[in-house]
Amino acid sequence: LMLAVGPSNYILYKIAFTSYGASSALFAMQMVNLLFVVYGAVALYAVRGAITDEMRASSKVPYALMALLDCLGGLCAALGAARTPGQLQTLLSQSLVPCTMVASAVFLKTRYGAKKKVGAAIILIGGAIVVAPAFRESAETSAVLIYWASNIPMALSAVYKEWRFADSEVHVLYLTQYVSCFQLLFGFVLFPAQCLTDGVPLGTATQTFVADAVGVATGRDAYRTSLLALYVLNNFILNTSGIVVLKLGGASLTAILYAVLLPLSTLAFGAPFLGQYQEPIVATTLIGLAVVLVGFSLYESDSLVPKEVSLRGVASAAVALRRRRFDVSEQ
């Protein structure tokens, strides 16, 4: 199941955000956040008996901080997605591995072995090879850099989750739902950021946002709305299957599956059935993919852990998975 919905996760994300364009990137992101809240509420209601009083009484400030970091990452990805080729998105997302390593070393004083350090460096080299052609066009260059920048707040969020929930247990759906709600709120707070990146007046951006919302509410924009809904549903399926594999098969099997998903997702953008969204697979993409896979394999060879996985580990993985990317750096 993961091998089927994994590549489609990136494809649906790319098609949906491209159809909205850079001018409506924040609206598309907010629609995704809203759909996550709706789907999450249904899922949380189904497991309401597993939510303890201790979970309900816990401070929600950490959830809000996670949401803020995730929202910053999601906004950067949304702003860059329309003009960043899909095959680059799959590979650029792997930079989350070295970014998380740096953040963990700085804030958690985590020490890494030689294999992890070399593997992370190779991943960065592979990413540099992939993006090199994009620097020929200034418009694409800025989009690619903005998209890559999403790895920084995502890495900080992952490190904060690891630190904050090191000695506590929380239901994965409860955590994810609160983060989703806060992220939806923060999305409106960060609305001016789109105006700064696009150079569009706040009034014009607001009119565009309202027009997009009216199109969804009246059903006039059914096609693009259905794309976002399908993406979120696909992402939920990917999340669920990923958590099941992590719990039942362990981190080793999970790492292997994600290693297989990386080339499948990258090369899927060259499939003819994508029509106008089909992308030519250039030599630099293939070379960069090979280099990233080598780096990932080396990185993961030093991080295989026992099959038993704690609930907080699953929660951390799930919150990372609920975004557009399926990160291979979770341990």
mmCIF file of C-alpha atoms in Angstrom:
data_model
loop_
_atom_site.group_PDB
_atom_site.id
_atom_site.type_symbol
_atom_site.label_atom_id
_atom_site.label_comp_id
_atom_site.label_asym_id
_atom_site.label_seq_id
_atom_site.Cartn_x
_atom_site.Cartn_y
_atom_site.Cartn_z
ATOM 1 C CA LEU A 1 0.000 0.000 0.000
ATOM 2 C CA MET A 2 2.808 2.411 0.872
ATOM 3 C CA LEU A 3 4.504 1.780 -2.466
ATOM 4 C CA ALA A 4 1.272 2.820 -4.202
ATOM 5 C CA VAL A 5 0.302 5.910 -2.204
ATOM 6 C CA GLY A 6 3.873 7.128 -1.613
ATOM 7 C CA PRO A 7 4.613 8.401 -5.138
ATOM 8 C CA SER A 8 1.049 9.668 -5.558
ATOM 9 C CA ASN A 9 1.531 11.790 -2.428
ATOM 10 C CA TYR A 10 4.124 13.949 -4.159
ATOM 11 C CA ILE A 11 2.325 13.906 -7.509
ATOM 12 C CA LEU A 12 -0.992 15.062 -6.040
ATOM 13 C CA TYR A 13 0.745 17.754 -3.994
ATOM 14 C CA LYS A 14 2.574 19.081 -7.041
ATOM 15 C CA ILE A 15 -0.514 19.051 -9.297
ATOM 16 C CA ALA A 16 -2.765 20.649 -6.670
ATOM 17 C CA PHE A 17 -0.399 23.511 -5.833
ATOM 18 C CA THR A 18 0.553 24.077 -9.452
ATOM 19 C CA SER A 19 -3.124 24.371 -10.380
ATOM 20 C CA TYR A 20 -3.563 27.088 -7.753
ATOM 21 C CA GLY A 21 -0.341 28.870 -8.662
ATOM 22 C CA ALA A 22 1.984 30.947 -6.511
ATOM 23 C CA SER A 23 -0.612 33.696 -5.996
ATOM 24 C CA SER A 24 -2.957 31.258 -4.226
ATOM 25 C CA ALA A 25 -0.300 29.186 -2.458
ATOM 26 C CA LEU A 26 -1.375 30.220 1.032
ATOM 27 C CA PHE A 27 -5.033 29.512 0.294
ATOM 28 C CA ALA A 28 -4.130 26.040 -0.940
ATOM 29 C CA MET A 29 -2.054 25.451 2.194
ATOM 30 C CA GLN A 30 -4.918 26.602 4.417
ATOM 31 C CA MET A 31 -7.328 24.321 2.587
ATOM 32 C CA VAL A 32 -5.003 21.415 3.264
ATOM 33 C CA ASN A 33 -4.777 22.414 6.938
ATOM 34 C CA LEU A 34 -8.564 22.680 7.159
ATOM 35 C CA LEU A 35 -9.037 19.258 5.582
ATOM 36 C CA PHE A 36 -6.540 17.779 8.014
ATOM 37 C CA VAL A 37 -8.564 19.249 10.886
ATOM 38 C CA VAL A 38 -11.801 17.770 9.507
ATOM 39 C CA TYR A 39 -10.363 14.330 8.752
ATOM 40 C CA GLY A 40 -8.478 14.355 12.040
ATOM 41 C CA ALA A 41 -11.611 15.170 14.024
ATOM 42 C CA VAL A 42 -13.362 12.129 12.574
ATOM 43 C CA ALA A 43 -10.369 9.898 13.338
ATOM 44 C CA LEU A 44 -10.002 11.306 16.866
ATOM 45 C CA TYR A 45 -13.685 10.755 17.590
ATOM 46 C CA ALA A 46 -13.254 7.101 16.663
ATOM 47 C CA VAL A 47 -10.553 6.643 19.345
ATOM 48 C CA ARG A 48 -11.977 9.060 21.924
ATOM 49 C CA GLY A 49 -11.942 6.340 24.590
ATOM 50 C CA ALA A 50 -8.135 6.156 24.408
ATOM 51 C CA ILE A 51 -7.668 9.830 25.303
ATOM 52 C CA THR A 52 -6.828 10.055 28.992
ATOM 53 C CA ASP A 53 -7.556 12.884 31.427
ATOM 54 C CA GLU A 54 -3.814 13.449 31.720
ATOM 55 C CA MET A 55 -3.588 14.122 27.993
ATOM 56 C CA ARG A 56 -6.508 16.543 28.129
ATOM 57 C CA ALA A 57 -5.026 18.412 31.096
ATOM 58 C CA SER A 58 -1.571 18.767 29.564
ATOM 59 C CA SER A 59 -0.360 22.179 28.408
ATOM 60 C CA LYS A 60 -1.118 22.937 24.784
ATOM 61 C CA VAL A 61 1.700 25.477 24.443
ATOM 62 C CA PRO A 62 4.142 22.839 23.117
ATOM 63 C CA TYR A 63 1.564 21.843 20.494
ATOM 64 C CA ALA A 64 1.286 25.474 19.435
ATOM 65 C CA LEU A 65 5.047 25.804 19.050
ATOM 66 C CA MET A 66 5.180 22.649 16.945
ATOM 67 C CA ALA A 67 2.367 24.020 14.821
ATOM 68 C CA LEU A 68 4.168 27.331 14.290
ATOM 69 C CA LEU A 69 7.330 25.597 13.077
ATOM 70 C CA ASP A 70 5.355 23.184 10.895
ATOM 71 C CA CYS A 71 3.356 26.092 9.499
ATOM 72 C CA LEU A 72 6.529 27.968 8.552
ATOM 73 C CA GLY A 73 7.806 24.852 6.827
ATOM 74 C CA GLY A 74 4.505 24.274 5.075
ATOM 75 C CA LEU A 75 4.339 27.884 3.924
ATOM 76 C CA CYS A 76 7.833 27.769 2.398
ATOM 77 C CA ALA A 77 6.959 24.542 0.627
ATOM 78 C CA ALA A 78 3.661 25.944 -0.640
ATOM 79 C CA LEU A 79 5.243 29.151 -1.934
ATOM 80 C CA GLY A 80 7.918 27.251 -3.819
ATOM 81 C CA ALA A 81 5.889 24.230 -4.952
ATOM 82 C CA ALA A 82 4.247 25.757 -8.039
ATOM 83 C CA ARG A 83 7.569 26.606 -9.734
ATOM 84 C CA THR A 84 9.716 23.793 -8.334
ATOM 85 C CA PRO A 85 9.684 20.651 -10.520
ATOM 86 C CA GLY A 86 8.105 17.695 -8.755
ATOM 87 C CA GLN A 87 11.117 15.440 -9.253
ATOM 88 C CA LEU A 88 13.231 18.060 -7.446
ATOM 89 C CA GLN A 89 10.761 18.245 -4.573
ATOM 90 C CA THR A 90 11.203 14.587 -3.691
ATOM 91 C CA LEU A 91 14.977 14.955 -3.539
ATOM 92 C CA LEU A 92 15.122 18.391 -1.914
ATOM 93 C CA SER A 93 12.950 17.053 0.903
ATOM 94 C CA GLN A 94 15.710 14.615 1.824
ATOM 95 C CA SER A 95 17.800 17.582 2.980
ATOM 96 C CA LEU A 96 15.677 17.329 6.093
ATOM 97 C CA VAL A 97 18.076 14.561 7.200
ATOM 98 C CA PRO A 98 21.222 16.727 7.524
ATOM 99 C CA CYS A 99 19.187 19.729 8.700
ATOM 100 C CA THR A 100 17.726 17.656 11.525
ATOM 101 C CA MET A 101 21.168 16.335 12.393
ATOM 102 C CA VAL A 102 22.549 19.869 12.729
ATOM 103 C CA ALA A 103 19.577 21.051 14.808
ATOM 104 C CA SER A 104 19.779 17.983 17.051
ATOM 105 C CA ALA A 105 23.527 18.426 17.550
ATOM 106 C CA VAL A 106 23.099 22.106 18.451
ATOM 107 C CA PHE A 107 20.053 21.948 20.721
ATOM 108 C CA LEU A 108 20.093 18.364 22.046
ATOM 109 C CA LYS A 109 23.869 17.870 21.983
ATOM 110 C CA THR A 110 23.341 14.686 20.005
ATOM 111 C CA ARG A 111 26.516 13.016 18.778
ATOM 112 C CA TYR A 112 26.581 11.171 15.477
ATOM 113 C CA GLY A 113 28.902 8.506 14.149
ATOM 114 C CA ALA A 114 31.062 8.843 11.067
ATOM 115 C CA LYS A 115 28.592 6.946 8.846
ATOM 116 C CA LYS A 116 25.766 9.340 9.661
ATOM 117 C CA LYS A 117 27.903 12.405 9.079
ATOM 118 C CA VAL A 118 29.249 11.167 5.757
ATOM 119 C CA GLY A 119 25.784 9.960 4.694
ATOM 120 C CA ALA A 120 24.218 13.344 5.477
ATOM 121 C CA ALA A 121 26.986 15.138 3.561
ATOM 122 C CA ILE A 122 26.428 12.892 0.543
ATOM 123 C CA ILE A 123 22.684 13.626 0.667
ATOM 124 C CA LEU A 124 23.442 17.353 0.506
ATOM 125 C CA ILE A 125 25.796 16.792 -2.429
ATOM 126 C CA GLY A 126 23.079 14.843 -4.241
ATOM 127 C CA GLY A 127 20.628 17.660 -3.635
ATOM 128 C CA ALA A 128 23.109 20.197 -4.989
ATOM 129 C CA ILE A 129 23.522 18.155 -8.170
ATOM 130 C CA VAL A 130 19.767 18.030 -8.677
ATOM 131 C CA VAL A 131 19.146 21.758 -8.239
ATOM 132 C CA ALA A 132 22.133 22.914 -10.307
ATOM 133 C CA PRO A 133 20.129 23.251 -13.577
ATOM 134 C CA ALA A 134 17.468 25.320 -11.793
ATOM 135 C CA PHE A 135 19.930 28.164 -11.246
ATOM 136 C CA ARG A 136 19.885 28.942 -14.958
ATOM 137 C CA GLU A 137 16.540 30.712 -14.499
ATOM 138 C CA SER A 138 16.162 33.260 -11.716
ATOM 139 C CA ALA A 139 12.426 32.641 -11.209
ATOM 140 C CA GLU A 140 12.933 28.921 -10.740
ATOM 141 C CA THR A 141 15.988 29.512 -8.565
ATOM 142 C CA SER A 142 14.069 31.577 -6.014
ATOM 143 C CA ALA A 143 11.250 29.023 -5.928
ATOM 144 C CA VAL A 144 13.669 26.141 -5.394
ATOM 145 C CA LEU A 145 15.468 27.982 -2.595
ATOM 146 C CA ILE A 146 12.187 28.835 -0.866
ATOM 147 C CA TYR A 147 11.078 25.220 -1.171
ATOM 148 C CA TRP A 148 14.386 23.964 0.234
ATOM 149 C CA ALA A 149 14.133 26.434 3.120
ATOM 150 C CA SER A 150 11.087 24.510 4.366
ATOM 151 C CA ASN A 151 13.533 21.915 5.722
ATOM 152 C CA ILE A 152 14.841 24.329 8.370
ATOM 153 C CA PRO A 153 11.648 24.865 10.435
ATOM 154 C CA MET A 154 10.691 21.226 9.813
ATOM 155 C CA ALA A 155 14.017 20.124 11.300
ATOM 156 C CA LEU A 156 13.590 22.411 14.303
ATOM 157 C CA SER A 157 10.076 21.042 14.788
ATOM 158 C CA ALA A 158 11.329 17.448 14.716
ATOM 159 C CA VAL A 159 14.023 18.202 17.298
ATOM 160 C CA TYR A 160 11.548 20.020 19.537
ATOM 161 C CA LYS A 161 9.142 17.060 19.373
ATOM 162 C CA GLU A 162 11.943 14.697 20.336
ATOM 163 C CA TRP A 163 12.918 16.845 23.312
ATOM 164 C CA ARG A 164 9.414 17.721 24.498
ATOM 165 C CA PHE A 165 7.984 14.198 24.416
ATOM 166 C CA ALA A 166 11.060 12.327 25.605
ATOM 167 C CA ASP A 167 9.394 11.397 28.926
ATOM 168 C CA SER A 168 5.694 11.584 28.124
ATOM 169 C CA GLU A 169 3.120 9.535 26.275
ATOM 170 C CA VAL A 170 0.494 11.105 24.042
ATOM 171 C CA HIS A 171 -1.944 9.574 21.608
ATOM 172 C CA VAL A 172 -0.778 10.177 18.069
ATOM 173 C CA LEU A 173 -4.190 11.363 16.846
ATOM 174 C CA TYR A 174 -4.654 13.683 19.811
ATOM 175 C CA LEU A 175 -1.268 15.284 19.221
ATOM 176 C CA THR A 176 -1.757 15.547 15.472
ATOM 177 C CA GLN A 177 -5.226 17.081 15.791
ATOM 178 C CA TYR A 178 -4.112 19.835 18.143
ATOM 179 C CA VAL A 179 -1.113 20.631 15.959
ATOM 180 C CA SER A 180 -3.410 20.762 12.924
ATOM 181 C CA CYS A 181 -5.801 23.197 14.620
ATOM 182 C CA PHE A 182 -3.007 25.507 15.735
ATOM 183 C CA GLN A 183 -1.409 25.315 12.311
ATOM 184 C CA LEU A 184 -4.637 26.430 10.665
ATOM 185 C CA LEU A 185 -4.711 29.496 12.932
ATOM 186 C CA PHE A 186 -1.050 30.344 12.363
ATOM 187 C CA GLY A 187 -1.594 30.106 8.618
ATOM 188 C CA PHE A 188 -3.719 33.260 8.741
ATOM 189 C CA VAL A 189 -1.152 35.031 10.910
ATOM 190 C CA LEU A 190 1.543 34.311 8.315
ATOM 191 C CA PHE A 191 -0.611 35.555 5.454
ATOM 192 C CA PRO A 192 1.519 38.707 4.887
ATOM 193 C CA ALA A 193 4.528 36.458 4.174
ATOM 194 C CA GLN A 194 3.048 35.564 0.789
ATOM 195 C CA CYS A 195 2.772 39.252 -0.060
ATOM 196 C CA LEU A 196 6.449 39.758 0.747
ATOM 197 C CA THR A 197 7.649 36.834 -1.379
ATOM 198 C CA ASP A 198 5.402 37.618 -4.362
ATOM 199 C CA GLY A 199 5.554 41.399 -4.111
ATOM 200 C CA VAL A 200 1.754 41.559 -4.162
ATOM 201 C CA PRO A 201 -0.110 44.222 -2.131
ATOM 202 C CA LEU A 202 -1.917 42.861 0.908
ATOM 203 C CA GLY A 203 -5.270 44.047 -0.448
ATOM 204 C CA THR A 204 -4.800 42.203 -3.741
ATOM 205 C CA ALA A 205 -3.685 39.024 -1.976
ATOM 206 C CA THR A 206 -6.711 39.230 0.315
ATOM 207 C CA GLN A 207 -9.068 39.590 -2.662
ATOM 208 C CA THR A 208 -7.496 36.552 -4.294
ATOM 209 C CA PHE A 209 -7.864 34.555 -1.086
ATOM 210 C CA VAL A 210 -11.536 35.519 -0.733
ATOM 211 C CA ALA A 211 -12.225 34.733 -4.393
ATOM 212 C CA ASP A 212 -10.662 31.288 -3.976
ATOM 213 C CA ALA A 213 -12.729 30.678 -0.839
ATOM 214 C CA VAL A 214 -15.940 31.684 -2.623
ATOM 215 C CA GLY A 215 -15.054 29.342 -5.476
ATOM 216 C CA VAL A 216 -14.762 26.448 -3.029
ATOM 217 C CA ALA A 217 -17.910 27.372 -1.073
ATOM 218 C CA THR A 218 -20.066 27.698 -4.194
ATOM 219 C CA GLY A 219 -18.675 24.637 -5.929
ATOM 220 C CA ARG A 220 -17.364 26.638 -8.889
ATOM 221 C CA ASP A 221 -13.857 25.418 -8.168
ATOM 222 C CA ALA A 222 -14.704 21.753 -7.737
ATOM 223 C CA TYR A 223 -11.706 20.470 -9.711
ATOM 224 C CA ARG A 224 -9.002 22.143 -7.643
ATOM 225 C CA THR A 225 -10.899 21.475 -4.423
ATOM 226 C CA SER A 226 -11.113 17.774 -5.261
ATOM 227 C CA LEU A 227 -7.361 17.710 -5.933
ATOM 228 C CA LEU A 228 -6.633 19.021 -2.443
ATOM 229 C CA ALA A 229 -9.152 16.664 -0.843
ATOM 230 C CA LEU A 230 -7.658 13.717 -2.701
ATOM 231 C CA TYR A 231 -4.147 14.728 -1.667
ATOM 232 C CA VAL A 232 -5.089 14.924 2.020
ATOM 233 C CA LEU A 233 -6.898 11.573 1.844
ATOM 234 C CA ASN A 234 -3.879 10.011 0.163
ATOM 235 C CA ASN A 235 -1.639 11.533 2.821
ATOM 236 C CA PHE A 236 -3.815 10.085 5.583
ATOM 237 C CA ILE A 237 -3.536 6.630 4.020
ATOM 238 C CA LEU A 238 0.232 7.039 3.767
ATOM 239 C CA ASN A 239 0.413 8.143 7.407
ATOM 240 C CA THR A 240 -1.629 5.196 8.612
ATOM 241 C CA SER A 241 0.264 2.605 6.595
ATOM 242 C CA GLY A 242 3.585 4.133 7.675
ATOM 243 C CA ILE A 243 2.643 3.934 11.356
ATOM 244 C CA VAL A 244 1.465 0.322 10.977
ATOM 245 C CA VAL A 245 4.722 -0.676 9.282
ATOM 246 C CA LEU A 246 6.739 1.145 11.956
ATOM 247 C CA LYS A 247 4.876 -0.608 14.764
ATOM 248 C CA LEU A 248 4.720 -4.097 13.246
ATOM 249 C CA GLY A 249 7.778 -4.240 11.019
ATOM 250 C CA GLY A 250 10.133 -1.983 12.917
ATOM 251 C CA ALA A 251 12.427 0.819 11.819
ATOM 252 C CA SER A 252 14.494 -1.446 9.549
ATOM 253 C CA LEU A 253 11.565 -2.357 7.306
ATOM 254 C CA THR A 254 10.339 1.247 7.359
ATOM 255 C CA ALA A 255 13.738 2.509 6.221
ATOM 256 C CA ILE A 256 13.828 -0.026 3.391
ATOM 257 C CA LEU A 257 10.372 0.968 2.173
ATOM 258 C CA TYR A 258 11.235 4.656 2.178
ATOM 259 C CA ALA A 259 14.455 3.894 0.313
ATOM 260 C CA VAL A 260 12.353 2.241 -2.394
ATOM 261 C CA LEU A 261 9.803 5.058 -2.389
ATOM 262 C CA LEU A 262 12.411 7.730 -3.073
ATOM 263 C CA PRO A 263 13.317 6.635 -6.636
ATOM 264 C CA LEU A 264 9.729 5.601 -7.374
ATOM 265 C CA SER A 265 8.438 9.037 -6.396
ATOM 266 C CA THR A 266 11.167 10.879 -8.283
ATOM 267 C CA LEU A 267 10.799 8.923 -11.515
ATOM 268 C CA ALA A 268 6.983 8.914 -11.314
ATOM 269 C CA PHE A 269 6.948 12.506 -12.569
ATOM 270 C CA GLY A 270 8.131 11.234 -15.942
ATOM 271 C CA ALA A 271 5.060 9.021 -16.387
ATOM 272 C CA PRO A 272 3.135 9.805 -19.616
ATOM 273 C CA PHE A 273 -0.274 9.583 -17.921
ATOM 274 C CA LEU A 274 0.469 12.848 -16.087
ATOM 275 C CA GLY A 275 -0.177 14.749 -19.300
ATOM 276 C CA GLN A 276 0.687 18.423 -18.938
ATOM 277 C CA TYR A 277 2.271 17.726 -15.571
ATOM 278 C CA GLN A 278 4.732 15.192 -16.968
ATOM 279 C CA GLU A 279 8.345 16.240 -16.503
ATOM 280 C CA PRO A 280 11.393 15.113 -18.474
ATOM 281 C CA ILE A 281 13.774 13.130 -16.299
ATOM 282 C CA VAL A 282 17.116 14.789 -16.959
ATOM 283 C CA ALA A 283 20.576 13.353 -16.350
ATOM 284 C CA THR A 284 21.260 15.531 -13.300
ATOM 285 C CA THR A 285 18.119 14.180 -11.644
ATOM 286 C CA LEU A 286 19.245 10.575 -12.142
ATOM 287 C CA ILE A 287 22.767 11.329 -10.936
ATOM 288 C CA GLY A 288 21.471 13.270 -7.934
ATOM 289 C CA LEU A 289 19.012 10.488 -7.118
ATOM 290 C CA ALA A 290 21.792 7.905 -7.149
ATOM 291 C CA VAL A 291 23.971 10.062 -4.897
ATOM 292 C CA VAL A 292 21.112 10.725 -2.447
ATOM 293 C CA LEU A 293 20.324 7.002 -2.266
ATOM 294 C CA VAL A 294 23.955 6.227 -1.478
ATOM 295 C CA GLY A 295 23.935 8.859 1.262
ATOM 296 C CA PHE A 296 20.640 7.646 2.657
ATOM 297 C CA SER A 297 21.791 4.021 2.671
ATOM 298 C CA LEU A 298 24.970 4.959 4.503
ATOM 299 C CA TYR A 299 23.034 7.096 6.967
ATOM 300 C CA GLU A 300 20.469 4.383 7.704
ATOM 301 C CA SER A 301 23.073 1.624 7.997
ATOM 302 C CA ASP A 302 24.151 3.243 11.262
ATOM 303 C CA SER A 303 20.663 3.808 12.660
ATOM 304 C CA LEU A 304 18.839 0.474 12.621
ATOM 305 C CA VAL A 305 16.986 0.087 15.918
ATOM 306 C CA PRO A 306 15.103 -2.788 17.574
ATOM 307 C CA LYS A 307 11.606 -3.614 16.373
ATOM 308 C CA GLU A 308 9.934 -2.285 19.521
ATOM 309 C CA VAL A 309 8.877 1.320 19.040
ATOM 310 C CA SER A 310 7.376 3.510 21.763
ATOM 311 C CA LEU A 311 4.143 5.397 21.332
ATOM 312 C CA ARG A 312 5.938 8.736 21.514
ATOM 313 C CA GLY A 313 8.223 7.566 18.703
ATOM 314 C CA VAL A 314 5.220 6.720 16.593
ATOM 315 C CA ALA A 315 3.630 10.083 17.451
ATOM 316 C CA SER A 316 6.739 11.952 16.355
ATOM 317 C CA ALA A 317 6.870 10.026 13.095
ATOM 318 C CA ALA A 318 3.183 10.600 12.439
ATOM 319 C CA VAL A 319 3.376 14.351 12.875
ATOM 320 C CA ALA A 320 6.252 14.463 10.400
ATOM 321 C CA LEU A 321 4.384 12.212 7.981
ATOM 322 C CA ARG A 322 1.201 14.255 8.049
ATOM 323 C CA ARG A 323 2.889 16.888 5.923
ATOM 324 C CA ARG A 324 3.466 16.670 2.210
ATOM 325 C CA ARG A 325 6.746 14.840 2.558
ATOM 326 C CA PHE A 326 7.501 11.376 3.852
ATOM 327 C CA ASP A 327 10.755 11.994 5.680
ATOM 328 C CA VAL A 328 13.295 9.192 5.710
ATOM 329 C CA SER A 329 15.144 10.643 8.695
ATOM 330 C CA GLU A 330 12.808 9.459 11.436
ATOM 331 C CA GLN A 331 14.493 7.009 13.747
#
